[in-house]
Coordinates of C-alpha atoms in Angstrom, one line a residue:
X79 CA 90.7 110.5 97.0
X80 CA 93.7 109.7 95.2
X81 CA 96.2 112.6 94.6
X82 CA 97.8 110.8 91.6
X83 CA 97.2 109.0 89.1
X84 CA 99.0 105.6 88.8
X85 CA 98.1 103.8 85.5
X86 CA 100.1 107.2 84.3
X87 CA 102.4 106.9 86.7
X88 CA 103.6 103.6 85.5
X89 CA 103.2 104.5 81.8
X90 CA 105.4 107.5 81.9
X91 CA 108.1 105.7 84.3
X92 CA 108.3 102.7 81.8
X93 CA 109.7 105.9 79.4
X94 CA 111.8 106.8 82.1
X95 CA 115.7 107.6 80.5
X96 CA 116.8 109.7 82.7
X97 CA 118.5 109.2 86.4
X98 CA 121.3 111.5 87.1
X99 CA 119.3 113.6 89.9
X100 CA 118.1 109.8 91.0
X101 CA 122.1 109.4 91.2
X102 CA 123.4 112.5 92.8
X103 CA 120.6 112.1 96.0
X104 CA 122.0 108.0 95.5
X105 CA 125.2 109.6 96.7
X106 CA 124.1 112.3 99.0
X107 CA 122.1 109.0 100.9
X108 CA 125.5 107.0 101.2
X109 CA 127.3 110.2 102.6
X110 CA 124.1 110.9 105.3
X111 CA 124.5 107.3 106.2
X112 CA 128.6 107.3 106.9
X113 CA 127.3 110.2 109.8
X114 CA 125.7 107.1 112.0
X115 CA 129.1 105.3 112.1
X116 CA 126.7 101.7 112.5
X117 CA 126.8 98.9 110.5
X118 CA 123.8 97.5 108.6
X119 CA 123.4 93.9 107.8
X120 CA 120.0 94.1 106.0
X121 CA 118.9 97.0 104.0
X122 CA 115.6 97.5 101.9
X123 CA 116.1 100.1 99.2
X124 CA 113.0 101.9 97.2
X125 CA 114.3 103.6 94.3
X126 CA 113.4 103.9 90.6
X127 CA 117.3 104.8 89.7
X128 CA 118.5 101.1 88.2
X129 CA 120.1 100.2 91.3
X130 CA 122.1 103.0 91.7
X131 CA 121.1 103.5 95.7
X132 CA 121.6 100.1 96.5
X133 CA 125.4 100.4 94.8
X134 CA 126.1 103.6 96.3
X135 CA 125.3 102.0 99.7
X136 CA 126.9 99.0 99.8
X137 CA 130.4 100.6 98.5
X138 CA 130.3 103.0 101.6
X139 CA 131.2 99.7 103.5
X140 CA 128.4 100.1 106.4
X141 CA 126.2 98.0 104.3
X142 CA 126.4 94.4 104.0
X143 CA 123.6 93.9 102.1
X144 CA 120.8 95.4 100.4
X145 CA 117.6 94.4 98.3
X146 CA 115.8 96.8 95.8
X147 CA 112.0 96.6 95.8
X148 CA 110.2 97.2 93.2
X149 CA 109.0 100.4 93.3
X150 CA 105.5 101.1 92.2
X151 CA 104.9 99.0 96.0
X152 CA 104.5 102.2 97.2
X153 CA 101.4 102.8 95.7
X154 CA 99.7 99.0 96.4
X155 CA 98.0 98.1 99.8
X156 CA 99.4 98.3 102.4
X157 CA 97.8 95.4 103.7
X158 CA 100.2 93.3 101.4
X159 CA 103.9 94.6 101.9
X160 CA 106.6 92.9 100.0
X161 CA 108.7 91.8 103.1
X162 CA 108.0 90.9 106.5
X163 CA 107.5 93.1 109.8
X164 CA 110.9 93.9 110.9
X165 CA 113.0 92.2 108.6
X166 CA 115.4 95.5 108.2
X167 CA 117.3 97.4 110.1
X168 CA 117.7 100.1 107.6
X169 CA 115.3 101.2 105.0
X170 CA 116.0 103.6 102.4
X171 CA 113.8 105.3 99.9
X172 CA 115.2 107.6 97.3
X173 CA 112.9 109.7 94.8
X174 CA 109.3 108.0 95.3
X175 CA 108.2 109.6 98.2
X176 CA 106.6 112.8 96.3
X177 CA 104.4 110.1 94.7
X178 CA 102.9 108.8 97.1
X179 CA 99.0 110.1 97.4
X180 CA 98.8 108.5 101.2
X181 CA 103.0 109.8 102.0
X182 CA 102.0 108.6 105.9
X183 CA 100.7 105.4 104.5
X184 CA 103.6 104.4 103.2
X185 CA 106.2 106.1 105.8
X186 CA 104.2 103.3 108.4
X187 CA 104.5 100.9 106.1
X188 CA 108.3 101.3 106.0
X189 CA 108.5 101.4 109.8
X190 CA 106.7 98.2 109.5
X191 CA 109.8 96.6 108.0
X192 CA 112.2 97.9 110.2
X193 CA 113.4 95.9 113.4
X194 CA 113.2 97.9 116.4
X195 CA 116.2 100.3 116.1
X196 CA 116.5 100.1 112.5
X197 CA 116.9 103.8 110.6
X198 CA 114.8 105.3 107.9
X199 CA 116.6 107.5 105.5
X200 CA 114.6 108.7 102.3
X201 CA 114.9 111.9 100.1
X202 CA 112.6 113.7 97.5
X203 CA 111.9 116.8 95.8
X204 CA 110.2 119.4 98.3
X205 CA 110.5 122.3 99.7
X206 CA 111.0 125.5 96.9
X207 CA 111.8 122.6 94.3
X208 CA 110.9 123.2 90.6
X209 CA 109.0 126.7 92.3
X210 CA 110.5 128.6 89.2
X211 CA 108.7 126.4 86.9
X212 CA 105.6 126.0 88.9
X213 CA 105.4 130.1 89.4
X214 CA 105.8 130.7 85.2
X215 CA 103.3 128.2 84.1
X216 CA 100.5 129.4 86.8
X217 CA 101.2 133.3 85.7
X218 CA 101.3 132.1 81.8
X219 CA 97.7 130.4 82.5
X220 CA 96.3 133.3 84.7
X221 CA 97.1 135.5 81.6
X222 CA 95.7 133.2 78.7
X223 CA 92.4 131.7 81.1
X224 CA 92.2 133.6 83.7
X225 CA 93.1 130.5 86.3
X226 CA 95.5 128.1 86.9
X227 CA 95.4 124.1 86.7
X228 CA 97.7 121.2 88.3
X229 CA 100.4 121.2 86.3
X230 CA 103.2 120.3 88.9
X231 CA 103.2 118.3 91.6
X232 CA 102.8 119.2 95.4
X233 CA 105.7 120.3 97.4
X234 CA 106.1 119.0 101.4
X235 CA 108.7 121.3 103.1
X236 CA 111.3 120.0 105.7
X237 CA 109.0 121.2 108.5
X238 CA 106.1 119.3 107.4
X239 CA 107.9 115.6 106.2
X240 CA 109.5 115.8 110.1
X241 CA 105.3 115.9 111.0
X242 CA 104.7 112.7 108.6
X243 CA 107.4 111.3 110.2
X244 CA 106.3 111.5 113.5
X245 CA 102.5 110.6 112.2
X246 CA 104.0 107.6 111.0
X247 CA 105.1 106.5 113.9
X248 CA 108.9 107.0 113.6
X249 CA 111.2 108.1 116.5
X250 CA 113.1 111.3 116.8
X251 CA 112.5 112.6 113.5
X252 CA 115.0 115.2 111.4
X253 CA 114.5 116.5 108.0
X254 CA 116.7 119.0 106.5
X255 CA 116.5 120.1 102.9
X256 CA 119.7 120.5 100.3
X257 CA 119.2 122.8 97.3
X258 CA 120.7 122.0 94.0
X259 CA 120.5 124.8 91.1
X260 CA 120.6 123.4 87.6
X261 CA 121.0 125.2 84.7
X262 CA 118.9 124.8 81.5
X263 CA 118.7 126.2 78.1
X264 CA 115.1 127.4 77.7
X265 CA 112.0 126.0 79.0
X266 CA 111.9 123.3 76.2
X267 CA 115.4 121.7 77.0
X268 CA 113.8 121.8 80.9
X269 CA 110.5 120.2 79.9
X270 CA 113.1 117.6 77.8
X271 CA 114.8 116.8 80.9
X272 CA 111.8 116.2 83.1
X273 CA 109.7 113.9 80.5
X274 CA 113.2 111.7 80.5
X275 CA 113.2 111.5 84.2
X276 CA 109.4 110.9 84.2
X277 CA 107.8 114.0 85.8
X278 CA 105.9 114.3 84.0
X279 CA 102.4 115.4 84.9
X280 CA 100.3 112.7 86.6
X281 CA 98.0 114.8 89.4
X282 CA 94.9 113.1 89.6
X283 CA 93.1 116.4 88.9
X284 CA 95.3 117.5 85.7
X285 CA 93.7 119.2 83.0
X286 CA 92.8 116.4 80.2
X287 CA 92.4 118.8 77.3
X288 CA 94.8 120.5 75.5
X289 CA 96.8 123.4 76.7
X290 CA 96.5 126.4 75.0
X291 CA 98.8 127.1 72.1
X292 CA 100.4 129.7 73.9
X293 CA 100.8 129.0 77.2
X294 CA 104.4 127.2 77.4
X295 CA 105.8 130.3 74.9
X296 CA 104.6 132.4 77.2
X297 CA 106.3 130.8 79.7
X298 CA 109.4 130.3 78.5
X299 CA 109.1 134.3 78.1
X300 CA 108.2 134.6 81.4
X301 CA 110.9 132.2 82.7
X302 CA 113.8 133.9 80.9
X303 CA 112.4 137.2 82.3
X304 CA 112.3 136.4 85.7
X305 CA 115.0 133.6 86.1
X306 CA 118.0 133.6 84.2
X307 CA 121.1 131.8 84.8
X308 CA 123.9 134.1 85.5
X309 CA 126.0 132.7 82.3
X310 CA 122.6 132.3 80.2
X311 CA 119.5 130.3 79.7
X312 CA 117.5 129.9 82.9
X313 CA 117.9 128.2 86.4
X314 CA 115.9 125.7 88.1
X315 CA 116.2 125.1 92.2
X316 CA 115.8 121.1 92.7

């Protein structure tokens, strides 16, 4: 059973305005990568972030090349990958892997491009990330219904994507977690933000009818209540 739905997937990505988080984990990818002290002749890059991860590696000088591929691959079968069995020796993916339904799938399918040796680096919302927003809108919805619905997507925690890793078939795993706070207006400017970077809300299993009227006010009550940014507004932990 699918976990998401991908004909909204790619029609919300297409309105996709947004990449400065894409950017900031772009840069926070080229400084992991300076830690191996290796250089890499071939790099694979999946990222939805106008080449910004492929630009941030090659100017940290370890790279020598790199080729973007396009990313709604992750989400085709794997029977068909879009390069040949271990035609890189580093493989990067930056912001897709929270959208894949099948996240070992695809973590095989990347070791299947890499040449024996070759290092996987990727990065992606998880962990406590958006849990602010996730714990408002379930509260608002107990209150108005009297249940909750999938409004936000899954989270897979540092201890668990070491796991996939390993399920994938990849060699000495690590994953660690980094937490960036953001500030935001209100709930509105937040909800702005997210349908620019397209997260917007493509479970499988979301609710296909109409909200009710009150439950993003009552949210936005709720959020300012329970998380306010120390100089105003509210926070968000990404």
């Amino acid at each position: 059973m699918e976990l998401f739905d991908y004909s909204a997937w790619q029609h919300v990505r297409r309105r996709k305005t947004s990449h400065f988080l894409d950017q900031i984990a772009a840069g926070r990818l080229a400084e992991r990568l300076e830690d191996f002290h290796a250089r890499f002749e071939n790099a694979l890059v999946w990222a939805d972030d106008e080449g910004a991860t492929a630009a941030a590696l090659l100017a940290g000088g370890n790279v020598a090349g790199a080729r973007c591929v396009e990313e709604g691959t992750f989400f085709k079968p794997l029977s068909a990958p879009p390069f040949q069995a271990g035609q890189a020796d580093l493989m990067v993916s930056n912001g897709l892997l929270q959208w894949a339904s099948d996240a070992p799938g695809v973590l095989a399918l990347c070791r299947h491009g890499l040449r024996p040796g070759g290092l996987f680096l990727g990065v992606f919302p998880g962990g406590d990330s958006f849990h602010e927003l996730r714990h408002v809108l379930a509260l608002a919805e107990q209150e108005l219904r009297g249940g909750i619905s999938p409004r936000v997507m899954p989270a897979i925690h540092a201890q668990a994507g070491a796991a996939l890793l390993q399920r994938a078939g990849f060699h000495n795993p690590v994953a660690d977690s980094d937490t960036l706070t953001l500030t935001y207006s209100s709930l509105m400017a937040l909800m702005h933000e997210f349908r620019a970077m397209g997260w917007t809300n493509i479970l499988a299993a979301r609710p296909r009818r109409a909200p009710p009227r009150q439950l993003f006010p009552r949210a936005a009550a709720l959020y300012e209540e329970m998380y306010p940014a120390p100089g105003g507004g509210i926070r968000l932990t990404a």
